[in-house]
């Protein structure tokens, strides 16, 4: 069996919108977060090269090392995190120490106090061995509530958070019904984060932080207030500068009011990491930072956890569909007996999709592989295959002529020749 890449072309057809009625977009309340909506975030990640630090920062780093050495004079091996000795004097230790210094604006005393508290917490909590624990949440919450999946375009591992499942009261009671259950959930949530940190480089110029994507759709605010506050407190106190960007998707209109309440308590550095995307714009926002093959299918990407069993995600082609436009993706050169397999998705679909096979031979009939159908806004990517009996081309069509909205889209395909002679 042979795998080939057949010639492909992309054709567009446009509709004149003068004859279409004016669109009536869903009203969206603007507020203090208006400038952050769909933005890319202004934060620029630090590179952790000591040689590029200001003289005052170099001095602060050296003084923190001396304070730490004094604190662990009798047990230097206790001063370690993620398997990295903090008194080792190497680049990895410098990366961690600089994270604590930056979290406290290079105030040496504050950074030292934070570091000692974190080391104490990790020992008491058992954070260094938590990845070995089976907390019993794997089947119910893994891949649903909080999970690591894929990377951004700069190589940062991505952690997704979605708490909408807890609007179900039975589910909420099973996970948060009493204090012991809440403690177990917090351990599991720390476990997910530690799993992501395990793949970080901890070296200057390397990947030293994560991307957090939080889906606010259907999230029960009042019920999760206690858990959310405890998670936030744990992460702020013990995982400084571990998040390069915080992307909020499916943000409801009232988020602007909530943001205005807690915004004064956030540093400008923290706020610069925020990217906020309103409901229905998840794919458009995530495509700015991640490749479609790394984005979960539920957010307009082509990444399914089961795909990883066959190795790294296969590359895809991205394109945009303008309002009033129809796009035909023509995959030519398909031989008789060959099987073509494809994936295609349009962010926030709400358009018509179809697939047909057009034989090369005159007089042959076009085969409707997938009849035209309206794709709902929340539908996941199409995955399908077709084995041709004669040579020809496959045409994948996405028809956005009834909409004024521009949409992001992606597809990939592979053609396998017949193994028979």
mmCIF file of C-alpha atoms in Angstrom:
data_model
loop_
_atom_site.group_PDB
_atom_site.id
_atom_site.type_symbol
_atom_site.label_atom_id
_atom_site.label_comp_id
_atom_site.label_asym_id
_atom_site.label_seq_id
_atom_site.Cartn_x
_atom_site.Cartn_y
_atom_site.Cartn_z
ATOM 1 C CA UNK A 1 0.000 0.000 0.000
ATOM 2 C CA UNK A 2 1.422 3.389 -0.981
ATOM 3 C CA UNK A 3 0.625 6.781 0.453
ATOM 4 C CA UNK A 4 0.662 9.700 -1.951
ATOM 5 C CA UNK A 5 -0.020 13.404 -1.918
ATOM 6 C CA UNK A 6 -2.248 14.292 -4.834
ATOM 7 C CA UNK A 7 -2.350 17.697 -6.561
ATOM 8 C CA UNK A 8 -4.761 20.066 -4.875
ATOM 9 C CA UNK A 9 -6.364 23.373 -5.813
ATOM 10 C CA UNK A 10 -8.617 25.737 -3.914
ATOM 11 C CA UNK A 11 -11.289 27.681 -5.783
ATOM 12 C CA UNK A 12 -13.596 30.379 -4.464
ATOM 13 C CA UNK A 13 -16.935 31.723 -5.613
ATOM 14 C CA UNK A 14 -18.356 34.966 -4.277
ATOM 15 C CA UNK A 15 -21.875 36.217 -3.673
ATOM 16 C CA UNK A 16 -22.975 39.836 -3.963
ATOM 17 C CA UNK A 17 -24.332 40.817 -0.580
ATOM 18 C CA UNK A 18 -26.425 43.693 -1.909
ATOM 19 C CA UNK A 19 -29.354 41.288 -2.306
ATOM 20 C CA UNK A 20 -28.935 39.741 1.112
ATOM 21 C CA UNK A 21 -30.724 41.072 4.180
ATOM 22 C CA UNK A 22 -28.649 42.881 6.772
ATOM 23 C CA UNK A 23 -27.139 40.512 9.320
ATOM 24 C CA UNK A 24 -28.401 40.861 12.850
ATOM 25 C CA UNK A 25 -25.436 39.948 15.000
ATOM 26 C CA UNK A 26 -26.082 38.856 18.529
ATOM 27 C CA UNK A 27 -25.590 41.914 20.754
ATOM 28 C CA UNK A 28 -22.462 41.814 22.843
ATOM 29 C CA UNK A 29 -21.992 44.151 25.752
ATOM 30 C CA UNK A 30 -18.691 46.021 25.653
ATOM 31 C CA UNK A 31 -16.988 46.871 28.862
ATOM 32 C CA UNK A 32 -13.574 47.091 30.432
ATOM 33 C CA UNK A 33 -12.424 44.004 28.553
ATOM 34 C CA UNK A 34 -13.321 45.362 25.113
ATOM 35 C CA UNK A 35 -9.702 46.022 24.224
ATOM 36 C CA UNK A 36 -8.784 42.453 25.223
ATOM 37 C CA UNK A 37 -11.470 40.755 23.146
ATOM 38 C CA UNK A 38 -9.794 38.492 20.635
ATOM 39 C CA UNK A 39 -6.512 40.243 21.292
ATOM 40 C CA UNK A 40 -3.152 38.567 21.138
ATOM 41 C CA UNK A 41 -1.990 39.665 24.586
ATOM 42 C CA UNK A 42 0.940 42.056 24.882
ATOM 43 C CA UNK A 43 3.051 39.891 27.194
ATOM 44 C CA UNK A 44 6.485 38.921 25.929
ATOM 45 C CA UNK A 45 7.958 35.881 27.631
ATOM 46 C CA UNK A 46 11.270 36.266 29.428
ATOM 47 C CA UNK A 47 14.212 34.346 28.019
ATOM 48 C CA UNK A 48 16.070 33.770 31.328
ATOM 49 C CA UNK A 49 19.537 34.537 29.983
ATOM 50 C CA UNK A 50 21.429 35.844 33.002
ATOM 51 C CA UNK A 51 23.781 37.747 30.703
ATOM 52 C CA UNK A 52 20.819 39.838 29.500
ATOM 53 C CA UNK A 53 19.636 40.834 32.973
ATOM 54 C CA UNK A 54 20.059 44.361 34.263
ATOM 55 C CA UNK A 55 22.821 44.775 36.835
ATOM 56 C CA UNK A 56 20.238 45.213 39.619
ATOM 57 C CA UNK A 57 18.531 41.958 38.574
ATOM 58 C CA UNK A 58 21.822 40.053 38.506
ATOM 59 C CA UNK A 59 22.550 41.351 41.990
ATOM 60 C CA UNK A 60 19.100 40.290 43.202
ATOM 61 C CA UNK A 61 19.604 36.785 41.788
ATOM 62 C CA UNK A 62 22.947 36.422 43.536
ATOM 63 C CA UNK A 63 21.549 37.672 46.852
ATOM 64 C CA UNK A 64 18.613 35.265 46.625
ATOM 65 C CA UNK A 65 21.055 32.392 46.117
ATOM 66 C CA UNK A 66 23.001 33.446 49.199
ATOM 67 C CA UNK A 67 19.832 33.678 51.295
ATOM 68 C CA UNK A 68 18.675 30.286 50.089
ATOM 69 C CA UNK A 69 22.079 28.749 50.816
ATOM 70 C CA UNK A 70 21.935 30.132 54.328
ATOM 71 C CA UNK A 71 18.400 28.740 54.839
ATOM 72 C CA UNK A 72 19.437 25.227 53.769
ATOM 73 C CA UNK A 73 22.979 25.154 55.088
ATOM 74 C CA UNK A 74 22.362 21.918 56.976
ATOM 75 C CA UNK A 75 20.238 20.224 54.282
ATOM 76 C CA UNK A 76 21.046 21.620 50.820
ATOM 77 C CA UNK A 77 19.370 18.665 49.097
ATOM 78 C CA UNK A 78 15.991 19.848 50.420
ATOM 79 C CA UNK A 79 16.259 22.954 48.250
ATOM 80 C CA UNK A 80 15.087 21.435 44.994
ATOM 81 C CA UNK A 81 12.062 21.620 42.685
ATOM 82 C CA UNK A 82 11.054 19.369 39.804
ATOM 83 C CA UNK A 83 14.255 17.397 40.321
ATOM 84 C CA UNK A 84 16.422 20.508 39.942
ATOM 85 C CA UNK A 85 18.797 21.405 42.830
ATOM 86 C CA UNK A 86 18.310 25.123 43.475
ATOM 87 C CA UNK A 87 21.797 25.457 44.960
ATOM 88 C CA UNK A 88 23.435 23.695 42.008
ATOM 89 C CA UNK A 89 24.477 26.955 40.391
ATOM 90 C CA UNK A 90 23.419 25.897 36.892
ATOM 91 C CA UNK A 91 21.102 27.468 34.328
ATOM 92 C CA UNK A 92 18.087 25.383 35.334
ATOM 93 C CA UNK A 93 18.295 26.597 38.918
ATOM 94 C CA UNK A 94 18.601 30.190 37.674
ATOM 95 C CA UNK A 95 15.405 29.819 35.636
ATOM 96 C CA UNK A 96 13.423 28.743 38.698
ATOM 97 C CA UNK A 97 14.906 31.401 40.977
ATOM 98 C CA UNK A 98 14.199 34.116 38.400
ATOM 99 C CA UNK A 99 10.559 33.030 38.264
ATOM 100 C CA UNK A 100 10.202 33.712 41.988
ATOM 101 C CA UNK A 101 12.068 37.021 41.697
ATOM 102 C CA UNK A 102 9.884 38.216 38.816
ATOM 103 C CA UNK A 103 6.733 37.180 40.665
ATOM 104 C CA UNK A 104 7.803 39.594 43.423
ATOM 105 C CA UNK A 105 9.224 42.336 41.193
ATOM 106 C CA UNK A 106 12.771 41.413 42.242
ATOM 107 C CA UNK A 107 12.104 42.184 45.908
ATOM 108 C CA UNK A 108 14.643 39.754 47.356
ATOM 109 C CA UNK A 109 13.049 39.314 50.776
ATOM 110 C CA UNK A 110 9.593 38.680 49.340
ATOM 111 C CA UNK A 111 10.940 36.250 46.725
ATOM 112 C CA UNK A 112 12.905 34.368 49.391
ATOM 113 C CA UNK A 113 9.846 34.111 51.638
ATOM 114 C CA UNK A 114 7.701 32.895 48.738
ATOM 115 C CA UNK A 115 10.310 30.317 47.771
ATOM 116 C CA UNK A 116 10.597 28.919 51.303
ATOM 117 C CA UNK A 117 6.806 28.663 51.635
ATOM 118 C CA UNK A 118 6.594 26.902 48.266
ATOM 119 C CA UNK A 119 9.286 24.375 49.202
ATOM 120 C CA UNK A 120 7.490 23.690 52.464
ATOM 121 C CA UNK A 121 4.149 23.278 50.671
ATOM 122 C CA UNK A 122 5.596 20.898 48.076
ATOM 123 C CA UNK A 123 7.019 18.698 50.821
ATOM 124 C CA UNK A 124 3.789 18.684 52.834
ATOM 125 C CA UNK A 125 1.535 18.272 49.787
ATOM 126 C CA UNK A 126 3.718 15.578 48.204
ATOM 127 C CA UNK A 127 3.917 17.465 44.920
ATOM 128 C CA UNK A 128 7.131 15.740 43.814
ATOM 129 C CA UNK A 129 5.465 12.314 43.758
ATOM 130 C CA UNK A 130 1.920 13.297 42.833
ATOM 131 C CA UNK A 131 2.283 12.056 39.251
ATOM 132 C CA UNK A 132 2.541 8.525 40.609
ATOM 133 C CA UNK A 133 -0.844 8.715 42.363
ATOM 134 C CA UNK A 134 -4.090 7.302 40.996
ATOM 135 C CA UNK A 135 -6.721 9.772 42.167
ATOM 136 C CA UNK A 136 -9.636 8.031 40.472
ATOM 137 C CA UNK A 137 -10.612 10.966 38.255
ATOM 138 C CA UNK A 138 -9.065 9.647 35.058
ATOM 139 C CA UNK A 139 -12.217 8.336 33.399
ATOM 140 C CA UNK A 140 -14.618 11.015 34.609
ATOM 141 C CA UNK A 141 -12.624 14.255 34.404
ATOM 142 C CA UNK A 142 -9.493 13.553 32.344
ATOM 143 C CA UNK A 143 -9.838 15.073 28.900
ATOM 144 C CA UNK A 144 -12.990 16.935 29.962
ATOM 145 C CA UNK A 145 -12.351 19.302 32.888
ATOM 146 C CA UNK A 146 -8.582 19.856 32.824
ATOM 147 C CA UNK A 147 -6.060 18.225 30.516
ATOM 148 C CA UNK A 148 -2.818 18.780 28.634
ATOM 149 C CA UNK A 149 -3.228 18.568 24.868
ATOM 150 C CA UNK A 150 -0.962 19.828 22.110
ATOM 151 C CA UNK A 151 1.385 22.802 21.880
ATOM 152 C CA UNK A 152 1.201 26.394 20.702
ATOM 153 C CA UNK A 153 3.194 27.692 17.734
ATOM 154 C CA UNK A 154 6.142 28.500 20.014
ATOM 155 C CA UNK A 155 6.262 25.051 21.576
ATOM 156 C CA UNK A 156 4.504 25.760 24.876
ATOM 157 C CA UNK A 157 2.415 22.834 26.149
ATOM 158 C CA UNK A 158 -1.259 23.789 26.407
ATOM 159 C CA UNK A 159 -3.529 23.086 29.362
ATOM 160 C CA UNK A 160 -7.284 23.236 28.732
ATOM 161 C CA UNK A 161 -9.805 23.928 31.482
ATOM 162 C CA UNK A 162 -13.566 23.570 31.071
ATOM 163 C CA UNK A 163 -15.853 23.483 34.099
ATOM 164 C CA UNK A 164 -19.226 23.564 32.334
ATOM 165 C CA UNK A 165 -19.726 19.881 33.151
ATOM 166 C CA UNK A 166 -20.345 20.883 36.765
ATOM 167 C CA UNK A 167 -23.636 22.560 35.916
ATOM 168 C CA UNK A 168 -24.939 19.008 36.340
ATOM 169 C CA UNK A 169 -25.780 18.832 40.057
ATOM 170 C CA UNK A 170 -25.043 15.114 40.353
ATOM 171 C CA UNK A 171 -21.605 15.571 38.836
ATOM 172 C CA UNK A 172 -20.967 18.556 41.098
ATOM 173 C CA UNK A 173 -21.896 16.537 44.201
ATOM 174 C CA UNK A 174 -19.682 13.614 43.167
ATOM 175 C CA UNK A 175 -16.633 15.883 42.870
ATOM 176 C CA UNK A 176 -17.249 18.717 45.334
ATOM 177 C CA UNK A 177 -19.868 17.231 47.676
ATOM 178 C CA UNK A 178 -17.748 17.575 50.833
ATOM 179 C CA UNK A 179 -14.387 18.852 51.994
ATOM 180 C CA UNK A 180 -12.596 15.559 51.414
ATOM 181 C CA UNK A 181 -13.833 15.409 47.816
ATOM 182 C CA UNK A 182 -12.698 18.995 47.255
ATOM 183 C CA UNK A 183 -9.225 18.174 48.593
ATOM 184 C CA UNK A 184 -9.035 15.192 46.256
ATOM 185 C CA UNK A 185 -10.031 17.369 43.299
ATOM 186 C CA UNK A 186 -7.362 19.939 44.170
ATOM 187 C CA UNK A 187 -4.739 17.177 44.245
ATOM 188 C CA UNK A 188 -5.910 15.989 40.846
ATOM 189 C CA UNK A 189 -5.795 19.542 39.445
ATOM 190 C CA UNK A 190 -2.238 19.976 40.733
ATOM 191 C CA UNK A 191 -1.391 16.618 39.164
ATOM 192 C CA UNK A 192 -2.557 17.873 35.750
ATOM 193 C CA UNK A 193 -0.389 20.986 36.098
ATOM 194 C CA UNK A 194 2.646 18.991 37.218
ATOM 195 C CA UNK A 195 2.218 16.787 34.151
ATOM 196 C CA UNK A 196 2.570 19.859 31.954
ATOM 197 C CA UNK A 197 5.531 21.242 33.898
ATOM 198 C CA UNK A 198 7.339 17.932 33.458
ATOM 199 C CA UNK A 199 7.871 18.663 29.742
ATOM 200 C CA UNK A 200 9.257 22.189 30.259
ATOM 201 C CA UNK A 201 12.915 22.789 29.464
ATOM 202 C CA UNK A 202 13.947 25.013 32.397
ATOM 203 C CA UNK A 203 16.777 26.549 30.418
ATOM 204 C CA UNK A 204 17.509 29.995 28.967
ATOM 205 C CA UNK A 205 15.911 30.393 25.564
ATOM 206 C CA UNK A 206 13.864 27.223 26.029
ATOM 207 C CA UNK A 207 10.194 26.592 26.691
ATOM 208 C CA UNK A 208 9.762 27.463 30.349
ATOM 209 C CA UNK A 209 6.026 28.022 30.750
ATOM 210 C CA UNK A 210 2.580 26.761 29.734
ATOM 211 C CA UNK A 211 -0.426 28.135 27.908
ATOM 212 C CA UNK A 212 -3.718 28.036 29.811
ATOM 213 C CA UNK A 213 -6.986 27.915 27.853
ATOM 214 C CA UNK A 214 -10.101 28.299 29.997
ATOM 215 C CA UNK A 215 -13.538 27.634 28.526
ATOM 216 C CA UNK A 216 -16.155 29.648 30.432
ATOM 217 C CA UNK A 217 -19.158 28.156 28.636
ATOM 218 C CA UNK A 218 -21.822 26.996 31.105
ATOM 219 C CA UNK A 219 -19.418 27.403 34.012
ATOM 220 C CA UNK A 220 -21.415 27.581 37.270
ATOM 221 C CA UNK A 221 -19.883 30.656 38.904
ATOM 222 C CA UNK A 222 -21.415 30.501 42.369
ATOM 223 C CA UNK A 223 -20.990 26.778 42.942
ATOM 224 C CA UNK A 224 -17.329 26.734 41.879
ATOM 225 C CA UNK A 225 -16.301 29.862 43.770
ATOM 226 C CA UNK A 226 -14.620 27.965 46.638
ATOM 227 C CA UNK A 227 -12.788 25.524 44.358
ATOM 228 C CA UNK A 228 -11.762 28.291 41.950
ATOM 229 C CA UNK A 229 -10.363 30.443 44.746
ATOM 230 C CA UNK A 230 -8.359 27.572 46.188
ATOM 231 C CA UNK A 231 -6.955 26.587 42.790
ATOM 232 C CA UNK A 232 -6.033 30.206 42.050
ATOM 233 C CA UNK A 233 -4.360 30.597 45.434
ATOM 234 C CA UNK A 234 -2.398 27.353 45.078
ATOM 235 C CA UNK A 235 -1.150 28.224 41.617
ATOM 236 C CA UNK A 236 -0.255 31.844 42.411
ATOM 237 C CA UNK A 237 1.674 30.908 45.547
ATOM 238 C CA UNK A 238 3.498 27.841 44.260
ATOM 239 C CA UNK A 239 3.802 28.092 40.474
ATOM 240 C CA UNK A 240 5.077 31.613 39.728
ATOM 241 C CA UNK A 241 5.554 32.642 36.116
ATOM 242 C CA UNK A 242 4.527 29.201 34.864
ATOM 243 C CA UNK A 243 1.890 30.569 32.490
ATOM 244 C CA UNK A 244 2.978 32.505 29.419
ATOM 245 C CA UNK A 245 -0.549 33.282 28.220
ATOM 246 C CA UNK A 246 -4.057 32.859 29.638
ATOM 247 C CA UNK A 247 -6.696 32.494 26.945
ATOM 248 C CA UNK A 248 -10.353 32.726 27.976
ATOM 249 C CA UNK A 249 -12.819 31.425 25.381
ATOM 250 C CA UNK A 250 -16.615 31.417 25.164
ATOM 251 C CA UNK A 251 -16.620 34.405 27.485
ATOM 252 C CA UNK A 252 -20.171 35.496 28.418
ATOM 253 C CA UNK A 253 -21.183 39.149 28.333
ATOM 254 C CA UNK A 254 -21.185 39.511 32.131
ATOM 255 C CA UNK A 255 -17.475 38.658 32.309
ATOM 256 C CA UNK A 256 -16.721 42.346 31.790
ATOM 257 C CA UNK A 257 -18.385 43.108 35.108
ATOM 258 C CA UNK A 258 -16.473 40.347 36.887
ATOM 259 C CA UNK A 259 -13.218 41.486 35.328
ATOM 260 C CA UNK A 260 -13.798 45.065 36.452
ATOM 261 C CA UNK A 261 -14.058 43.759 40.019
ATOM 262 C CA UNK A 262 -10.831 41.765 40.169
ATOM 263 C CA UNK A 263 -8.799 43.797 37.644
ATOM 264 C CA UNK A 264 -7.509 46.288 40.258
ATOM 265 C CA UNK A 265 -5.903 43.387 42.140
ATOM 266 C CA UNK A 266 -3.965 42.158 39.103
ATOM 267 C CA UNK A 267 -0.558 43.429 38.080
ATOM 268 C CA UNK A 268 -0.074 44.881 34.617
ATOM 269 C CA UNK A 269 2.269 41.971 33.918
ATOM 270 C CA UNK A 270 -0.529 39.493 34.683
ATOM 271 C CA UNK A 271 -3.128 41.393 32.651
ATOM 272 C CA UNK A 272 -0.766 41.528 29.676
ATOM 273 C CA UNK A 273 -0.955 37.726 29.506
ATOM 274 C CA UNK A 274 -4.747 37.705 29.079
ATOM 275 C CA UNK A 275 -6.516 36.976 25.809
ATOM 276 C CA UNK A 276 -10.310 37.125 25.991
ATOM 277 C CA UNK A 277 -12.575 35.714 23.292
ATOM 278 C CA UNK A 278 -16.366 35.996 23.291
ATOM 279 C CA UNK A 279 -18.733 33.108 22.673
ATOM 280 C CA UNK A 280 -18.488 31.607 19.196
ATOM 281 C CA UNK A 281 -14.971 32.926 18.491
ATOM 282 C CA UNK A 282 -12.934 30.093 20.032
ATOM 283 C CA UNK A 283 -11.447 28.763 16.786
ATOM 284 C CA UNK A 284 -10.637 32.209 15.401
ATOM 285 C CA UNK A 285 -8.800 33.090 18.615
ATOM 286 C CA UNK A 286 -6.965 29.805 19.092
ATOM 287 C CA UNK A 287 -5.784 29.728 15.456
ATOM 288 C CA UNK A 288 -3.723 32.848 16.235
ATOM 289 C CA UNK A 289 -1.602 30.925 18.707
ATOM 290 C CA UNK A 290 -1.856 27.259 17.743
ATOM 291 C CA UNK A 291 -1.875 25.128 14.635
ATOM 292 C CA UNK A 292 -5.244 23.481 13.857
ATOM 293 C CA UNK A 293 -3.727 20.008 14.225
ATOM 294 C CA UNK A 294 -2.936 20.865 17.866
ATOM 295 C CA UNK A 295 -6.351 22.326 18.736
ATOM 296 C CA UNK A 296 -9.013 19.938 20.150
ATOM 297 C CA UNK A 297 -11.891 19.166 17.801
ATOM 298 C CA UNK A 298 -14.418 20.653 20.223
ATOM 299 C CA UNK A 299 -12.774 24.051 19.727
ATOM 300 C CA UNK A 300 -12.609 24.018 15.949
ATOM 301 C CA UNK A 301 -9.362 22.114 15.510
ATOM 302 C CA UNK A 302 -8.394 18.693 14.157
ATOM 303 C CA UNK A 303 -6.797 17.170 17.252
ATOM 304 C CA UNK A 304 -8.417 14.050 18.663
ATOM 305 C CA UNK A 305 -6.684 12.307 21.591
ATOM 306 C CA UNK A 306 -6.956 8.980 19.732
ATOM 307 C CA UNK A 307 -4.925 10.438 16.859
ATOM 308 C CA UNK A 308 -1.833 10.576 19.071
ATOM 309 C CA UNK A 309 -1.684 6.782 19.068
ATOM 310 C CA UNK A 310 -0.408 7.045 15.504
ATOM 311 C CA UNK A 311 2.374 9.515 16.311
ATOM 312 C CA UNK A 312 2.523 13.331 16.191
ATOM 313 C CA UNK A 313 -0.456 15.160 14.632
ATOM 314 C CA UNK A 314 -0.321 15.279 10.820
ATOM 315 C CA UNK A 315 0.155 18.812 9.414
ATOM 316 C CA UNK A 316 -2.852 20.615 7.979
ATOM 317 C CA UNK A 317 -3.549 23.470 5.579
ATOM 318 C CA UNK A 318 -5.305 26.580 6.863
ATOM 319 C CA UNK A 319 -7.514 28.936 4.892
ATOM 320 C CA UNK A 320 -10.147 31.601 5.485
ATOM 321 C CA UNK A 321 -13.627 31.803 4.070
ATOM 322 C CA UNK A 322 -14.916 35.302 3.576
ATOM 323 C CA UNK A 323 -18.547 36.211 4.000
ATOM 324 C CA UNK A 324 -20.476 35.535 0.793
ATOM 325 C CA UNK A 325 -17.868 33.079 -0.454
ATOM 326 C CA UNK A 326 -17.928 29.413 -1.433
ATOM 327 C CA UNK A 327 -14.677 27.466 -1.378
ATOM 328 C CA UNK A 328 -14.073 24.268 -3.374
ATOM 329 C CA UNK A 329 -11.026 22.214 -2.414
ATOM 330 C CA UNK A 330 -10.145 20.030 -5.386
ATOM 331 C CA UNK A 331 -7.890 17.037 -4.756
ATOM 332 C CA UNK A 332 -6.828 15.728 -8.143
ATOM 333 C CA UNK A 333 -4.857 12.760 -9.419
ATOM 334 C CA UNK A 334 -6.705 10.079 -7.460
ATOM 335 C CA UNK A 335 -6.147 6.731 -9.149
ATOM 336 C CA UNK A 336 -8.685 3.915 -9.520
ATOM 337 C CA UNK A 337 -8.830 1.809 -6.374
ATOM 338 C CA UNK A 338 -7.135 4.445 -4.236
ATOM 339 C CA UNK A 339 -8.588 5.479 -0.868
ATOM 340 C CA UNK A 340 -8.655 9.121 0.149
ATOM 341 C CA UNK A 341 -9.105 10.058 3.816
ATOM 342 C CA UNK A 342 -9.725 13.636 4.855
ATOM 343 C CA UNK A 343 -10.425 15.908 7.802
ATOM 344 C CA UNK A 344 -11.976 19.342 7.409
ATOM 345 C CA UNK A 345 -13.324 21.927 9.826
ATOM 346 C CA UNK A 346 -14.576 25.509 9.761
ATOM 347 C CA UNK A 347 -14.569 27.489 12.982
ATOM 348 C CA UNK A 348 -18.162 28.151 14.062
ATOM 349 C CA UNK A 349 -19.416 26.312 10.924
ATOM 350 C CA UNK A 350 -22.991 27.678 10.393
ATOM 351 C CA UNK A 351 -22.629 27.007 6.652
ATOM 352 C CA UNK A 352 -23.181 24.240 4.111
ATOM 353 C CA UNK A 353 -20.693 21.438 3.523
ATOM 354 C CA UNK A 354 -20.555 18.712 0.875
ATOM 355 C CA UNK A 355 -18.121 16.281 -0.742
ATOM 356 C CA UNK A 356 -18.232 14.702 -4.191
ATOM 357 C CA UNK A 357 -16.026 12.540 -6.365
ATOM 358 C CA UNK A 358 -15.703 13.590 -10.019
ATOM 359 C CA UNK A 359 -14.413 10.813 -12.342
ATOM 360 C CA UNK A 360 -12.029 11.716 -15.162
ATOM 361 C CA UNK A 361 -13.767 9.588 -17.785
ATOM 362 C CA UNK A 362 -16.330 11.332 -19.970
ATOM 363 C CA UNK A 363 -19.824 10.066 -19.393
ATOM 364 C CA UNK A 364 -19.154 8.932 -15.837
ATOM 365 C CA UNK A 365 -21.402 10.298 -13.133
ATOM 366 C CA UNK A 366 -20.318 12.487 -10.258
ATOM 367 C CA UNK A 367 -20.692 10.648 -6.945
ATOM 368 C CA UNK A 368 -22.187 12.520 -3.993
ATOM 369 C CA UNK A 369 -19.923 11.203 -1.219
ATOM 370 C CA UNK A 370 -21.496 13.545 1.319
ATOM 371 C CA UNK A 371 -24.663 15.346 0.303
ATOM 372 C CA UNK A 372 -24.905 19.094 1.027
ATOM 373 C CA UNK A 373 -25.881 19.667 4.632
ATOM 374 C CA UNK A 374 -25.971 22.551 7.068
ATOM 375 C CA UNK A 375 -23.248 22.325 9.685
ATOM 376 C CA UNK A 376 -24.181 23.570 13.134
ATOM 377 C CA UNK A 377 -22.072 26.134 14.943
ATOM 378 C CA UNK A 378 -20.736 23.644 17.494
ATOM 379 C CA UNK A 379 -20.177 20.627 15.231
ATOM 380 C CA UNK A 380 -16.751 19.052 15.301
ATOM 381 C CA UNK A 381 -14.450 18.346 12.371
ATOM 382 C CA UNK A 382 -15.503 16.031 9.559
ATOM 383 C CA UNK A 383 -13.467 12.828 9.270
ATOM 384 C CA UNK A 384 -14.274 10.594 6.309
ATOM 385 C CA UNK A 385 -12.803 8.369 3.611
ATOM 386 C CA UNK A 386 -13.746 7.170 0.140
ATOM 387 C CA UNK A 387 -12.386 4.440 -2.146
ATOM 388 C CA UNK A 388 -12.681 5.242 -5.822
ATOM 389 C CA UNK A 389 -13.463 2.637 -8.477
ATOM 390 C CA UNK A 390 -12.087 4.879 -11.211
ATOM 391 C CA UNK A 391 -9.611 7.741 -11.439
ATOM 392 C CA UNK A 392 -10.769 11.273 -10.770
ATOM 393 C CA UNK A 393 -10.777 14.059 -8.190
ATOM 394 C CA UNK A 394 -12.411 14.725 -4.826
ATOM 395 C CA UNK A 395 -14.112 18.095 -4.298
ATOM 396 C CA UNK A 396 -14.755 19.306 -0.747
ATOM 397 C CA UNK A 397 -17.080 22.311 -0.678
ATOM 398 C CA UNK A 398 -17.847 24.793 2.102
ATOM 399 C CA UNK A 399 -20.539 27.307 1.208
ATOM 400 C CA UNK A 400 -20.534 30.514 3.254
ATOM 401 C CA UNK A 401 -22.583 32.548 0.786
ATOM 402 C CA UNK A 402 -25.445 33.050 3.230
ATOM 403 C CA UNK A 403 -23.212 34.706 5.806
ATOM 404 C CA UNK A 404 -21.290 37.949 6.075
ATOM 405 C CA UNK A 405 -18.844 36.572 8.619
ATOM 406 C CA UNK A 406 -15.281 35.591 7.766
ATOM 407 C CA UNK A 407 -14.284 32.221 9.234
ATOM 408 C CA UNK A 408 -11.092 30.278 9.824
ATOM 409 C CA UNK A 409 -10.854 26.770 8.402
ATOM 410 C CA UNK A 410 -8.440 23.866 8.033
ATOM 411 C CA UNK A 411 -8.172 20.533 6.260
ATOM 412 C CA UNK A 412 -5.803 17.670 5.561
ATOM 413 C CA UNK A 413 -5.935 14.548 3.474
ATOM 414 C CA UNK A 414 -3.987 11.470 2.518
ATOM 415 C CA UNK A 415 -4.394 9.240 -0.545
ATOM 416 C CA UNK A 416 -3.424 5.582 -0.311
ATOM 417 C CA UNK A 417 -2.984 3.623 -3.495
ATOM 418 C CA UNK A 418 -4.549 0.212 -3.853
ATOM 419 C CA UNK A 419 -2.319 -2.690 -2.810
ATOM 420 C CA UNK A 420 -3.770 -4.900 -5.536
ATOM 421 C CA UNK A 421 -2.063 -5.113 -8.887
#
